[in-house]
Short mmCIF file of C-alpha atoms in Angstrom, two decimals:
data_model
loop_
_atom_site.label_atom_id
_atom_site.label_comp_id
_atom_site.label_asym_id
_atom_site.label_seq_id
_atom_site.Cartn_x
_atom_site.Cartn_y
_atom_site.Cartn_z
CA UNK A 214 100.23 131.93 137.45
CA UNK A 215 100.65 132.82 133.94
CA UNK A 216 96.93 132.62 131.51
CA UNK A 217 97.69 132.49 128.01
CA UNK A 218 94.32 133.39 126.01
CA UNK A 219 93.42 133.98 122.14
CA UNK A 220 95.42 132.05 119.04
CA UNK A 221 98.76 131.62 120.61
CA UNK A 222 96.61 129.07 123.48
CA UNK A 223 96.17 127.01 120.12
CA UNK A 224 99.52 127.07 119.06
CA UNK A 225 100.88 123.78 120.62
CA UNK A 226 97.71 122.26 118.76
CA UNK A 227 98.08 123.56 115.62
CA UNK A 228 101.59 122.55 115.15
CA UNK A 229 101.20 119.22 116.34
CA UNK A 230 99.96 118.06 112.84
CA UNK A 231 103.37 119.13 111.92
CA UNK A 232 105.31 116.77 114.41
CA UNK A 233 103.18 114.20 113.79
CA UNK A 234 104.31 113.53 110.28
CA UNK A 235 105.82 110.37 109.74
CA UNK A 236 108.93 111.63 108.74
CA UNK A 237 109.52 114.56 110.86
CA UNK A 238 112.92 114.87 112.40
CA UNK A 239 114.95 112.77 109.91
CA UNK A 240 117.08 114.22 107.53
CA UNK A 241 117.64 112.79 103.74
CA UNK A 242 119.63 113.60 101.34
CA UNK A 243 119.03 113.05 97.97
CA UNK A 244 121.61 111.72 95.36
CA UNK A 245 119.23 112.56 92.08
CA UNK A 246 120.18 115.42 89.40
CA UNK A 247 118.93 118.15 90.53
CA UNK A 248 116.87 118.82 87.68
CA UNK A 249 114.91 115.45 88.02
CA UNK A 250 115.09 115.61 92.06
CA UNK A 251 112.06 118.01 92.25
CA UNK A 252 109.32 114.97 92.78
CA UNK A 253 111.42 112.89 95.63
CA UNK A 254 111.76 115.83 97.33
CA UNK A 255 108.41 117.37 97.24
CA UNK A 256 107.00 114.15 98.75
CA UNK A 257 110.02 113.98 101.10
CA UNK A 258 109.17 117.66 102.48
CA UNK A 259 105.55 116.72 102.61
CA UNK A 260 106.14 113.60 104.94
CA UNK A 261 108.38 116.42 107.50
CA UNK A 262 111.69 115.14 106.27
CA UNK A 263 114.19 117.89 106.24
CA UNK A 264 115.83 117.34 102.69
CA UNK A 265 119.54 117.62 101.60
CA UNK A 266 120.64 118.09 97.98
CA UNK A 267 124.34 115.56 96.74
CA UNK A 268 123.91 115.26 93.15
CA UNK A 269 125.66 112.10 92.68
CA UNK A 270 125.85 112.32 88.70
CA UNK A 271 124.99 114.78 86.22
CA UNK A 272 123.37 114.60 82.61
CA UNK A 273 124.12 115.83 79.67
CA UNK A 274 123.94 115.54 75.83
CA UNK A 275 125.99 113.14 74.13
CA UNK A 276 129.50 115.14 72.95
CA UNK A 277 128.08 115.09 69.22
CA UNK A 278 124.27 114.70 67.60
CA UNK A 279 125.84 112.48 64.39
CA UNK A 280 124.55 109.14 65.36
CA UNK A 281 121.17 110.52 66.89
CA UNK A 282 120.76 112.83 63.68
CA UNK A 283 121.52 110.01 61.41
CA UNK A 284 118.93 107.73 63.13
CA UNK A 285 116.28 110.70 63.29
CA UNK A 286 116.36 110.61 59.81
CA UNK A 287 115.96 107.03 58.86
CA UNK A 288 113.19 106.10 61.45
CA UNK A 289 110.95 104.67 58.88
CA UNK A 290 113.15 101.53 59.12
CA UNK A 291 112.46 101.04 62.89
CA UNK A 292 109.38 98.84 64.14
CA UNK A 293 109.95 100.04 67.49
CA UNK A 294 111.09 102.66 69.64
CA UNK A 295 111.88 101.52 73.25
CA UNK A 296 112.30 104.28 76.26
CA UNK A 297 114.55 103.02 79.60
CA UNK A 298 114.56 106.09 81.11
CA UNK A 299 112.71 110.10 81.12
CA UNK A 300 116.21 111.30 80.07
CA UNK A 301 115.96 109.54 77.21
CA UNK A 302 112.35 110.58 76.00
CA UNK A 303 113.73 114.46 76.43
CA UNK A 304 116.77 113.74 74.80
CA UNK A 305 116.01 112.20 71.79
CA UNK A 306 112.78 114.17 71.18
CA UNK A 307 113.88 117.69 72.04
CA UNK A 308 116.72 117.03 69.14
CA UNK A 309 113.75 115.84 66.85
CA UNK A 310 112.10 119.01 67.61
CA UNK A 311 115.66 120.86 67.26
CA UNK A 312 116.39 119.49 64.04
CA UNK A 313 112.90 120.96 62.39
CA UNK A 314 110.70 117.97 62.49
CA UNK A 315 108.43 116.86 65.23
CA UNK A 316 106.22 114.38 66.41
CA UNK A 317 104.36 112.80 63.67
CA UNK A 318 107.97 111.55 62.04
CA UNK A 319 107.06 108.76 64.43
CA UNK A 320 103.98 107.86 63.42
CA UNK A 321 104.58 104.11 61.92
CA UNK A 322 106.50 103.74 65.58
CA UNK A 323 105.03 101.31 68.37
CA UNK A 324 106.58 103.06 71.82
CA UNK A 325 107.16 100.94 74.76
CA UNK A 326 108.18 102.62 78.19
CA UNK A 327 110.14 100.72 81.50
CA UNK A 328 108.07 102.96 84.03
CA UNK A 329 106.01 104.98 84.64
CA UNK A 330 108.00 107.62 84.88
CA UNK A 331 109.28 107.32 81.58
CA UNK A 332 105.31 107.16 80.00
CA UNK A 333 104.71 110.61 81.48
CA UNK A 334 107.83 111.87 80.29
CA UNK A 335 106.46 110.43 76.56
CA UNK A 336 102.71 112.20 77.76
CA UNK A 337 104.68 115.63 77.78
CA UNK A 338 104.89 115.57 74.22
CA UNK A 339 101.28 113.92 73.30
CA UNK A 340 102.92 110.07 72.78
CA UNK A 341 100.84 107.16 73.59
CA UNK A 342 102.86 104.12 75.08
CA UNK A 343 102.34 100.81 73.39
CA UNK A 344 103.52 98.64 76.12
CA UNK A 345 104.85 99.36 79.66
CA UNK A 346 105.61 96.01 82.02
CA UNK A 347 104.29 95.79 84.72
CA UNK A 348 107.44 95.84 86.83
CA UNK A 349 109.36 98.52 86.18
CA UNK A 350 113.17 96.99 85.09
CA UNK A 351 115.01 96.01 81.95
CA UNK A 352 114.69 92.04 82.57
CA UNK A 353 110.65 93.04 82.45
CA UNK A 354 110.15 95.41 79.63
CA UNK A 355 112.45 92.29 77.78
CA UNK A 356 109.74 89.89 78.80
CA UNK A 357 107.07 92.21 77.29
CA UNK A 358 108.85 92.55 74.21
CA UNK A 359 110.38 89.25 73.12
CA UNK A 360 107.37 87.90 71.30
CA UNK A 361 107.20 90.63 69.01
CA UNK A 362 111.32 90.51 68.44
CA UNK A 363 111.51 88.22 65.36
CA UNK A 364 112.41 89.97 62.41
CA UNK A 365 111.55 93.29 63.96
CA UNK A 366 114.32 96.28 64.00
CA UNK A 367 114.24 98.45 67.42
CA UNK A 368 115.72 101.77 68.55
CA UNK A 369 117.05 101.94 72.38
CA UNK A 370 117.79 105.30 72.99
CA UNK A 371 120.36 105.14 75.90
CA UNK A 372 122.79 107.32 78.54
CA UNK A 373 126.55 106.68 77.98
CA UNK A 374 126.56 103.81 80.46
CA UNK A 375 124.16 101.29 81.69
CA UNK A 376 123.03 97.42 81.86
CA UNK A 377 122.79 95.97 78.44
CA UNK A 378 120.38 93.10 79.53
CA UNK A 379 117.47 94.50 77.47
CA UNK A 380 119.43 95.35 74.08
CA UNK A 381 120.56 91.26 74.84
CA UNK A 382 117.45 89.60 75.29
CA UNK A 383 116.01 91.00 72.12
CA UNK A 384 118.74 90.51 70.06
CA UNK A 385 118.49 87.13 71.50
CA UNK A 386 115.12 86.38 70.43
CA UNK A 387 115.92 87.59 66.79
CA UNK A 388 115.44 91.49 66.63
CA UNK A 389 117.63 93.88 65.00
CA UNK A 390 118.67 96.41 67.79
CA UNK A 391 120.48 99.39 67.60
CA UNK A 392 121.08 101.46 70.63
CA UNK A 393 121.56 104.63 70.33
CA UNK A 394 123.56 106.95 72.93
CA UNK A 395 121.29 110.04 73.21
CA UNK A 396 122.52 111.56 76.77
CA UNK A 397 125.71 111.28 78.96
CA UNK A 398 125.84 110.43 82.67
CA UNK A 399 128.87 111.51 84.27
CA UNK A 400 129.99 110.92 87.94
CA UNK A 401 129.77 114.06 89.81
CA UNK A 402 133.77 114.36 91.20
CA UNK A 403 133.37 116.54 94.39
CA UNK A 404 130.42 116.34 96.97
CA UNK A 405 129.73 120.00 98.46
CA UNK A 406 131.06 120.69 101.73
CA UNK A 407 127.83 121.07 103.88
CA UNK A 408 127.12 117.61 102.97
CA UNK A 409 130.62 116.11 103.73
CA UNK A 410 130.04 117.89 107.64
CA UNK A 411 126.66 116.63 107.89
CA UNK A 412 127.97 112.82 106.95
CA UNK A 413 130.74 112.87 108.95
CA UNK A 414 128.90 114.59 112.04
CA UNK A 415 126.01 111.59 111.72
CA UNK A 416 123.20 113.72 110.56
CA UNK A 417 122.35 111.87 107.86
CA UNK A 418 119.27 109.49 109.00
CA UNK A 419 118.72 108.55 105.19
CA UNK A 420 119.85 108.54 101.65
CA UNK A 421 118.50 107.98 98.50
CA UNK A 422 119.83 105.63 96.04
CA UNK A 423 118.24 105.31 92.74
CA UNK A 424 120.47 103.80 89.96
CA UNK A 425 123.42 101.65 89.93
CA UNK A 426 125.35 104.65 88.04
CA UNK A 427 124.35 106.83 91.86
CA UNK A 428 125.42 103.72 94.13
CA UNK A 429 129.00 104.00 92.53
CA UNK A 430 129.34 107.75 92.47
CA UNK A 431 128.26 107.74 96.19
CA UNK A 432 130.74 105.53 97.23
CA UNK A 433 133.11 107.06 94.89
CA UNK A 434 132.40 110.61 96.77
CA UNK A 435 132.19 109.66 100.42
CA UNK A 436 133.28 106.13 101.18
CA UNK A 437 133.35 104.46 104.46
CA UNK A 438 131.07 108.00 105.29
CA UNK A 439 127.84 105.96 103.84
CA UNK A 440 127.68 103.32 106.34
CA UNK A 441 126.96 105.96 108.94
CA UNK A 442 123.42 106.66 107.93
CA UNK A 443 120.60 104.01 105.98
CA UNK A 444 120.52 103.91 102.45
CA UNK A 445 117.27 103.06 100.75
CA UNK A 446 117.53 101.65 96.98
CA UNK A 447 115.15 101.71 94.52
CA UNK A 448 115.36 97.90 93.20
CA UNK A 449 117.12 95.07 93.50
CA UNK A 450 119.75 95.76 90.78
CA UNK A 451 120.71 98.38 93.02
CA UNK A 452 120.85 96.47 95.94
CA UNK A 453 123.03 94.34 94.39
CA UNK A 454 125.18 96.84 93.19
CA UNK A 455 125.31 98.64 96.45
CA UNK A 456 126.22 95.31 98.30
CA UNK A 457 128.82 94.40 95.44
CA UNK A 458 130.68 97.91 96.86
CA UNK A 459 130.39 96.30 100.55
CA UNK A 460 127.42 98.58 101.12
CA UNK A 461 124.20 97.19 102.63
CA UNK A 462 120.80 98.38 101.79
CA UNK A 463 118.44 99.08 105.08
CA UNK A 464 115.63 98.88 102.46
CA UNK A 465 114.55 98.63 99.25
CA UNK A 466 111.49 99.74 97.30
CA UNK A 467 108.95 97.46 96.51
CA UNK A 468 107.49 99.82 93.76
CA UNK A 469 110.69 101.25 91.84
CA UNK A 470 109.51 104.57 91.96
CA UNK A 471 110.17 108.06 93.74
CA UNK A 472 106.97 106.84 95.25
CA UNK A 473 108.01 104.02 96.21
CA UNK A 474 111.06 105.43 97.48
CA UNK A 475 109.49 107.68 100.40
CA UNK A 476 107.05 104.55 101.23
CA UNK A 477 109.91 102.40 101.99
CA UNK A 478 111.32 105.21 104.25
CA UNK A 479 108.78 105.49 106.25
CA UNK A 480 107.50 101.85 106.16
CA UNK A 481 110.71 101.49 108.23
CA UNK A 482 110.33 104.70 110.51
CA UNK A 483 107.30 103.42 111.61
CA UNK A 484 108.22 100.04 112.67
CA UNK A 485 110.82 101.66 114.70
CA UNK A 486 108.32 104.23 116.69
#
């Protein structure tokens, strides 16, 4: 008979917090850049998920500043200044700061943000938000902004690509709009290797799919490969794109968040335990 006595008796004990996580044995891999994946996968880690990095897209500045320069300097003329998207706040204001002016050349500006995400982004550098929907997508943040569209002139700061429902509806409803490309999001060509042998060997219990621009780079990079393991999207424009690519969403968030990413994850692991 073998008595074990001291700290390693507690051992089992101790770890079982550990295994006990809601998460713990599933593996996701996450499809954000990395420079904005830090969040997901902090709350990922926390939940016991074992987390793998596929950068689906990258982001990066527009190929020239002439437009966003040209705006910069004629922003008395704008009513309002609407955000879609974090990149977007850093984009456009870390050129106003480049270009020797800073934050009080938008002081006659009313500010409206999609998300959450994006008013945080706008907290980083002291801005208020004016108006932020209550559900976080383009058809909403239109709905908040249409009654104040007549005769009003607004400037979208936007990536390269994207839905042009929002620049639409306000047009629509009698605003000037000009849109103004301030980043560039560009399909990332070749997935890294470890990731390719974890797909194909069915290791992949989850992935992460937060835009439309991801859901098309994803399938773009690894195919047939996706239907092996669950993908979770963040809304139901993504859903829809995913499906429109023959790829079927296990689930989607009900809040379109990071947050509301990782709920929906384990929302589903835990009907299934």
């Amino acid at each position: 008979m073998i008595v074990i006595i001291g700290a390693v008796a507690d051992l089992p004990r101790t770890l079982s917090w550990f295994e006990k996580r809601p998460l713990f044995g599933r593996q996701v891999m996450v499809t954000r850049p990395i420079s904005q994946a830090s969040s997901l996968i902090k709350e990922l880690t926390s939940c016991g998920a074992h987390v793998i990095c596929q950068p689906a897209i990258e982001i990066c500045p527009p190929q020239n500043w002439e437009a966003v320069d040209a705006a910069l300097q004629d922003l008395a003329r704008f009513d309002w200044l609407v955000f879609s998207s974090s990149n977007g706040v850093r984009f456009l204001l870390d050129r106003l700061l480049e270009t020797g002016s800073d934050m009080r050349a938008l002081g006659g500006l009313r500010i409206a943000a999609i998300g959450p995400g994006t008013a945080e982004a706008l907290q980083q550098y002291r801005l208020a938000v004016d108006l932020q929907p209550d559900q976080y997508r383009a058809e909403a943040l239109a709905d908040a902004l249409v009654a104040e569209a007549p005769n009003r002139c607004f400037l979208l700061p936007r990536a390269s690509r994207g839905r042009e429902v929002l620049a639409e509806r306000l047009t629509a409803a009698g605003a000037t709009v000009e849109q103004l490309l301030v980043y560039q999001s560009l399909d990332v060509s070749v997935a890294e290797d470890q990731v390719s042998e974890q797909l194909a060997a069915g290791r992949v219990d989850w992935i992460t799919v937060t835009s439309s621009a991801i859901a098309r780079s994803l399938a773009s990079l690894f195919g047939d490969q996706l239907k092996e393991s669950r993908l979770v999207s963040i809304s139901p424009v993504t859903s829809a794109t995913l499906r429109e690519l023959g790829l079927s969403p296990a689930v989607e968030a009900e809040d379109y968040t990071m947050a509301g990413i990782v709920a929906a994850i384990v929302q589903a692991e835990s009907a299934q335990r």
